[in-house]
CSV table of C-alpha atoms in Angstrom, one decimal:
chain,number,residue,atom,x,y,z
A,1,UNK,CA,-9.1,-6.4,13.7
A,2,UNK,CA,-5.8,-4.8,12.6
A,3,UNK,CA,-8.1,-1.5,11.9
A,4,UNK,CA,-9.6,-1.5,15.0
A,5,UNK,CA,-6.2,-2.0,17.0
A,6,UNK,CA,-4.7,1.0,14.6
A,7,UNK,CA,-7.8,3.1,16.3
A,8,UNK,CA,-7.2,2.0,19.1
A,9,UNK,CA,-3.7,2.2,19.7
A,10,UNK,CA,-3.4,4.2,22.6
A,11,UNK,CA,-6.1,1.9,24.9
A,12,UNK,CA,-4.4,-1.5,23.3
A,13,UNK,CA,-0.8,-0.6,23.7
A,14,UNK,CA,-1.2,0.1,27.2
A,15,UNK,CA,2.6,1.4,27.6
A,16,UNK,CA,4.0,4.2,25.9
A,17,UNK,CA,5.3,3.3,22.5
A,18,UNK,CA,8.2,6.1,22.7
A,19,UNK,CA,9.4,5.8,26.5
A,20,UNK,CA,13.2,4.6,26.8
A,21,UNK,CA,14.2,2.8,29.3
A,22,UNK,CA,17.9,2.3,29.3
A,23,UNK,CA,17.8,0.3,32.6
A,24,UNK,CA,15.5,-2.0,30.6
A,25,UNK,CA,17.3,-2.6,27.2
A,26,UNK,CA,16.5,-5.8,25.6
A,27,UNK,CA,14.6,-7.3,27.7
A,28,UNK,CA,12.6,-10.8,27.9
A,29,UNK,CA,9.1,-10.7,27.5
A,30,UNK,CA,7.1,-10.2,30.8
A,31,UNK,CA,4.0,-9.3,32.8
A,32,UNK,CA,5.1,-5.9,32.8
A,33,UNK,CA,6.5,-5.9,28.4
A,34,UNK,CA,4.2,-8.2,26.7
A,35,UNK,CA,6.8,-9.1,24.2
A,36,UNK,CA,9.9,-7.5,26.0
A,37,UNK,CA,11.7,-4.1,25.1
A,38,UNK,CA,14.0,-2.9,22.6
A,39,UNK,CA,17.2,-2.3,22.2
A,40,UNK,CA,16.3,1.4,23.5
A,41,UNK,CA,14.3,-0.2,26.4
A,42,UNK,CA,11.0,0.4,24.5
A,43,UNK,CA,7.7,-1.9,24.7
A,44,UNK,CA,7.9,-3.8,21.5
A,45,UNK,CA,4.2,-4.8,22.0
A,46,UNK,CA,3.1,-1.3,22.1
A,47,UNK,CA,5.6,0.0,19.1
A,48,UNK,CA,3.8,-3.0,17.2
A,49,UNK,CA,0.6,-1.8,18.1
A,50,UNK,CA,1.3,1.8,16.9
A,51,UNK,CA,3.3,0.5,14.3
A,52,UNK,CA,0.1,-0.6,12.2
A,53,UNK,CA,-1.3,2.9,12.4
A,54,UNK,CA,1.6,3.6,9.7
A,55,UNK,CA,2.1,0.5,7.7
A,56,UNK,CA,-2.1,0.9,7.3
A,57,UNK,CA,-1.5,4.6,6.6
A,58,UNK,CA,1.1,3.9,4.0
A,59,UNK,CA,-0.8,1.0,2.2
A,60,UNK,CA,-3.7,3.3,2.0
A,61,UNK,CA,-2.4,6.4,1.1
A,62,UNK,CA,0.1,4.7,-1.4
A,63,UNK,CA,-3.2,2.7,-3.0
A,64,UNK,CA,-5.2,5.9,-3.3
A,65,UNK,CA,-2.5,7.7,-5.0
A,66,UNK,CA,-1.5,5.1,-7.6
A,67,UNK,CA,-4.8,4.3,-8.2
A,68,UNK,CA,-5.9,8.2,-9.1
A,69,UNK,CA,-2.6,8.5,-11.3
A,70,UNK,CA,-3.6,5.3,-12.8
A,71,UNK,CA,-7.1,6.0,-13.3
A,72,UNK,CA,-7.0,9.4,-15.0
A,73,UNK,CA,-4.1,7.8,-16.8
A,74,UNK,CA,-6.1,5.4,-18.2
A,75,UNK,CA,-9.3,7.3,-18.7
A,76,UNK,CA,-7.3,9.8,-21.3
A,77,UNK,CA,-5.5,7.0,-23.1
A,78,UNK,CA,-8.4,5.2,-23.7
A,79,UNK,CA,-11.0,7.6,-24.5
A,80,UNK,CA,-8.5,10.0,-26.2
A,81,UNK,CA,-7.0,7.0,-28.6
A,82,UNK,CA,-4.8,8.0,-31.8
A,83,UNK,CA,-1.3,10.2,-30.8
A,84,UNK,CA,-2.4,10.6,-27.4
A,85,UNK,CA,-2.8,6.9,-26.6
A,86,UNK,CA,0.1,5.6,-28.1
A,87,UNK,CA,2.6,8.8,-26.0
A,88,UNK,CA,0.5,7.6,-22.8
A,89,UNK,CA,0.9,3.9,-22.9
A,90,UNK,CA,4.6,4.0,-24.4
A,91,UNK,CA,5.7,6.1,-21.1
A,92,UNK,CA,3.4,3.4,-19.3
A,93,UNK,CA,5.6,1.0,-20.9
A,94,UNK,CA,8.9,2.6,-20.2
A,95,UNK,CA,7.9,3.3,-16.1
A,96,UNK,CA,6.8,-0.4,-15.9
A,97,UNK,CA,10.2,-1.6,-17.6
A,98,UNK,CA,12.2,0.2,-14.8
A,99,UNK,CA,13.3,-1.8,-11.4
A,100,UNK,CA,10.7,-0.5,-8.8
A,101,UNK,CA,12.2,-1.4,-5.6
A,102,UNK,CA,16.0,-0.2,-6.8
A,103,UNK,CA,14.0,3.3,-7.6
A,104,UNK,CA,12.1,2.9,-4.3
A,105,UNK,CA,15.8,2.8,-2.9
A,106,UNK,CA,17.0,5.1,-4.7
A,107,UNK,CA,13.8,7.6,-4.1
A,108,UNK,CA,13.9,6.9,-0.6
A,109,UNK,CA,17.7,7.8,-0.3
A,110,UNK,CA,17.3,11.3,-2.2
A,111,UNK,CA,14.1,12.5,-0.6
A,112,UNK,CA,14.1,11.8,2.6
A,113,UNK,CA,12.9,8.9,4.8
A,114,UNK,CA,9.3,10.8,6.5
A,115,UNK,CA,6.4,9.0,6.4
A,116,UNK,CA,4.7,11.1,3.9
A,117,UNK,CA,7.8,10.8,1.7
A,118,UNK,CA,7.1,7.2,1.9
A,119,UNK,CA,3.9,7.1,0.8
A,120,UNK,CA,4.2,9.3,-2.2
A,121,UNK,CA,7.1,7.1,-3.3
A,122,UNK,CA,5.5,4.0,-3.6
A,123,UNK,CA,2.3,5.7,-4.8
A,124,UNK,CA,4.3,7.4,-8.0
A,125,UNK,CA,6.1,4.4,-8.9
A,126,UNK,CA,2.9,1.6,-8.3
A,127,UNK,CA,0.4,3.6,-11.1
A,128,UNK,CA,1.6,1.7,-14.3
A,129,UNK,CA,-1.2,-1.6,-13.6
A,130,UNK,CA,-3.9,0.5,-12.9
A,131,UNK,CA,-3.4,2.6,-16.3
A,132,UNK,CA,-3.3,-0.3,-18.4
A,133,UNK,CA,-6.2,-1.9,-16.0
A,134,UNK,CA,-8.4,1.2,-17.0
A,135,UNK,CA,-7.4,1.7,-20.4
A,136,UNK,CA,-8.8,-1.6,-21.6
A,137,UNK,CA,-12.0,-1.2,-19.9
A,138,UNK,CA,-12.2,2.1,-21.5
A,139,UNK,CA,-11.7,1.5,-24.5
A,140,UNK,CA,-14.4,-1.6,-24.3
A,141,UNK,CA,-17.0,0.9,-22.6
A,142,UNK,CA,-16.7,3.3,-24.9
A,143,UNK,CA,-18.0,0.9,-27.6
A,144,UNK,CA,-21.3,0.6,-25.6
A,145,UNK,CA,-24.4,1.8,-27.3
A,146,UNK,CA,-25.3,4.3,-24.5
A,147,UNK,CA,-21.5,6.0,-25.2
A,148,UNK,CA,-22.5,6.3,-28.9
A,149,UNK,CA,-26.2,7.7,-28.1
A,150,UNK,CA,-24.9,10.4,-25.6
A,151,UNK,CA,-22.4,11.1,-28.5
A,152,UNK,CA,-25.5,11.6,-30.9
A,153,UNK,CA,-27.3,13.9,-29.1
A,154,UNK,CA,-24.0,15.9,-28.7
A,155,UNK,CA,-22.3,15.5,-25.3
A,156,UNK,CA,-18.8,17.0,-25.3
A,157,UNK,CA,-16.0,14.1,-24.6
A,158,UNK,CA,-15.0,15.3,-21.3
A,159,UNK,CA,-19.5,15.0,-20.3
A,160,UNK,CA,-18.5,11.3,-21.6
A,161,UNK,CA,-15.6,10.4,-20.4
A,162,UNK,CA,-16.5,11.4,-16.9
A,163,UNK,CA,-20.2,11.0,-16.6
A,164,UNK,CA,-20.6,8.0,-18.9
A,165,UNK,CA,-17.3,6.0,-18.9
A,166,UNK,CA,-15.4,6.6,-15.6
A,167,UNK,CA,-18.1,5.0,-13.7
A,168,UNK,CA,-17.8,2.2,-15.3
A,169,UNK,CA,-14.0,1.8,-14.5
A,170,UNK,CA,-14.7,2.1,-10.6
A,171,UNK,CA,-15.4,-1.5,-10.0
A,172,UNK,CA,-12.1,-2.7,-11.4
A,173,UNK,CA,-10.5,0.2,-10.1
A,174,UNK,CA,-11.5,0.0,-6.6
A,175,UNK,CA,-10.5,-4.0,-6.5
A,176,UNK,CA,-7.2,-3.3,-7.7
A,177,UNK,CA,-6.4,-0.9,-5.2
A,178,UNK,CA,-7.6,-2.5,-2.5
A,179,UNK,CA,-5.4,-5.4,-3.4
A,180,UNK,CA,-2.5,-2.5,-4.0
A,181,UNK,CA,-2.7,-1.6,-0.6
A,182,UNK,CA,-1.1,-5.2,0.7
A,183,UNK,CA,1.6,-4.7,-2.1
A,184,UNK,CA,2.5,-1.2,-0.6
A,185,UNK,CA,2.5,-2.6,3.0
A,186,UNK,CA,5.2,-4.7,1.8
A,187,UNK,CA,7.1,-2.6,-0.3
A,188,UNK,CA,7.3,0.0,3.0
A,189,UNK,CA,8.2,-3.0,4.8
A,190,UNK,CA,11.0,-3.8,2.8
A,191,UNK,CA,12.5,-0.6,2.6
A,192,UNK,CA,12.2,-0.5,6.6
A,193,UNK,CA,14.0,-3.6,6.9
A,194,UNK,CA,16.5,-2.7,5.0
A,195,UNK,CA,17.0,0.7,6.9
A,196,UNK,CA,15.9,3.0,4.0
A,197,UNK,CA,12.2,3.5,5.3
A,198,UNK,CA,10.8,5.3,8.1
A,199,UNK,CA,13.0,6.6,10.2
A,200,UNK,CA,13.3,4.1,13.2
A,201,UNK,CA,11.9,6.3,15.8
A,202,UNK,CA,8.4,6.2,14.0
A,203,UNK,CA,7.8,2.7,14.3
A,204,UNK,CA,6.4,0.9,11.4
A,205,UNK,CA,6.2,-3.4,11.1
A,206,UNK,CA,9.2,-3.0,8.3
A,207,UNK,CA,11.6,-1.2,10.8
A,208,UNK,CA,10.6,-3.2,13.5
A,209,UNK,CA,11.7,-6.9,12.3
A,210,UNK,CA,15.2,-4.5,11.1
A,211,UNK,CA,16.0,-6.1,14.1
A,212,UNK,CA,16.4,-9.3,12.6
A,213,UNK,CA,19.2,-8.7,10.6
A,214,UNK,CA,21.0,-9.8,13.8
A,215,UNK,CA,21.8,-13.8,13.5
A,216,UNK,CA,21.6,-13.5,17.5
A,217,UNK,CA,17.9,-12.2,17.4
A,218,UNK,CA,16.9,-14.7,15.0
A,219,UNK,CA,18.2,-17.4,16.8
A,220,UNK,CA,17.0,-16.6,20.8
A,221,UNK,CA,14.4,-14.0,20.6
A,222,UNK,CA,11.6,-14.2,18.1
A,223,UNK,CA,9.6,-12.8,20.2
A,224,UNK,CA,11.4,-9.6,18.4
A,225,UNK,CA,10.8,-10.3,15.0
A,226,UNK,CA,7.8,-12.8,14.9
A,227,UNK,CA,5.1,-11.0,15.7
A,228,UNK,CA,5.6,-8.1,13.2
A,229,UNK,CA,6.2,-10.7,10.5
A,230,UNK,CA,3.1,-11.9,11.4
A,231,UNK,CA,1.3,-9.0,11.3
A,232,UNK,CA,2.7,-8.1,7.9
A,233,UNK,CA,1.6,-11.4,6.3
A,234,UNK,CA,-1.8,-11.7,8.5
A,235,UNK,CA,-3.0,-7.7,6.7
A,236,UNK,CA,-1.5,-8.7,3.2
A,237,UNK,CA,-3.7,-11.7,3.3
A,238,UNK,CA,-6.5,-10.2,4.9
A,239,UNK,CA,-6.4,-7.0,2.2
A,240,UNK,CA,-6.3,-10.1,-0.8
A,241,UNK,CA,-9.6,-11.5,0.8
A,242,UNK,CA,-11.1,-8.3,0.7
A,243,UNK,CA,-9.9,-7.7,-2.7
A,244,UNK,CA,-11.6,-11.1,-3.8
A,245,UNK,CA,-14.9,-10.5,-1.9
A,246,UNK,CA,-15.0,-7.0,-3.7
A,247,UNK,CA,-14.1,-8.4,-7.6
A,248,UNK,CA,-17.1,-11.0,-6.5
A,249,UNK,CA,-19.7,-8.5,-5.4
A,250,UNK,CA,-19.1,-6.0,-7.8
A,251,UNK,CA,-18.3,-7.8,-11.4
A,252,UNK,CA,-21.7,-8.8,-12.8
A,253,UNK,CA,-20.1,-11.4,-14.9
A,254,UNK,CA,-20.2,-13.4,-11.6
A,255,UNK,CA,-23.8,-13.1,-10.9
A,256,UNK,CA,-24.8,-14.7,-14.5
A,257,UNK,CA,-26.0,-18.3,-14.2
């Protein structure tokens, strides 16, 4: 649903997401502004609508990266072993030690707050799970009889580790990203809320509920920050689902009676 509405934006929203009205600031919820206007006299329905064209994007985008960084990460460490391995997991180690949303702060504050800027942040910083993730599998794969008879007959290690290993990663890897994507909706989120995401002009779910930060807004119109906290939690729960449905259909240990 939230997919189809982020496709659909422009026929769902049905007002323009970026028009201000300034004879209309604040407004109630109406006929005419489904869930009223913003303090710029814009339709919050229709900046909610567009807004999960982003916070998707970001999730997504943010997901893919960390899980490629991850993944090749991973692949090296485990197949590699020895010097290699140990350097690989110890910076692992170190990244995963370091605050995350104090860096994504801190990122966000010295690169810029774009949307693309955004998503590369949270994909940099979100890679350390899916390394480790990989790196065990790996280095149980690798074990496996067919890895030692491709070895015998003299593949090179980079034949095996992509032709023979990788593909056995994929399953885990593409769970864990999936369920990735809800943790970057929220991170975004967060930083938005806080004022340090998106600029506010692009509208994302995170800077829209920035308006409730005011104690006035939280107490007489939740029609403001409700429905944006709903989405938020609706798409984090949905992307879990997913994630579940995909570690059921795709680890055979589940199929064995």
């Amino acid at each position: 649903i939230f997919l189809f509405v982020a496709i659909a934006a422009p026929i769902v929203a049905v007002q323009d997401a970026f028009f201000v009205d300034l004879t209309n600031v604040k407004a109630s919820p109406s006929f005419t502004h489904i869930l009223g206007t913003d303090a710029g006299g814009r339709d919050l329905w229709a900046r909610l609508v567009y807004a999960s064209r982003i916070s998707l994007a970001v999730g997504l985008v943010a997901a893919l990266i960390a899980s490629t960084i991850g993944t090749i990460v991973g692949v090296v460490s485990g197949y590699a072993g020895g010097w290699v391995d140990n350097l690989l997991m110890r910076f692992t180690e170190l990244v995963m030690t370091l605050p995350t949303f104090f860096l994504l702060i801190v990122a966000a504050s010295l690169f810029g707050r774009s949307v693309i800027n955004i998503m590369l942040i949270i994909g940099f910083l979100g890679w350390t799970g899916k390394a480790r993730l990989v790196r065990g599998q790996v280095l149980s794969i690798k074990e496996l009889d067919y890895v030692t008879a491709a070895r015998a007959i003299g593949a090179g290690a980079r034949r095996i580790a992509i032709v023979h290993i990788f593909p056995g990663t994929v399953p885990f890897v593409v769970v864990s990203a999936t369920l990735q994507v809800g943790g970057a909706i929220l991170s975004e989120a967060g930083l938005s809320f806080l004022g340090l995401g998106v600029q506010f002009t692009t509208p994302t779910w995170g800077n829209l509920m920035n308006a409730a930060q005011s104690l006035h807004v939280l107490q007489h119109q939740p029609w403001v920050w409700l429905p944006p906290g709903l989405a938020i939690g609706m798409t984090v729960l949905s992307v879990n689902f997913v994630g579940d449905g995909l570690r059921d259909a795709l680890d055979p240990r589940t199929k064995i009676d």
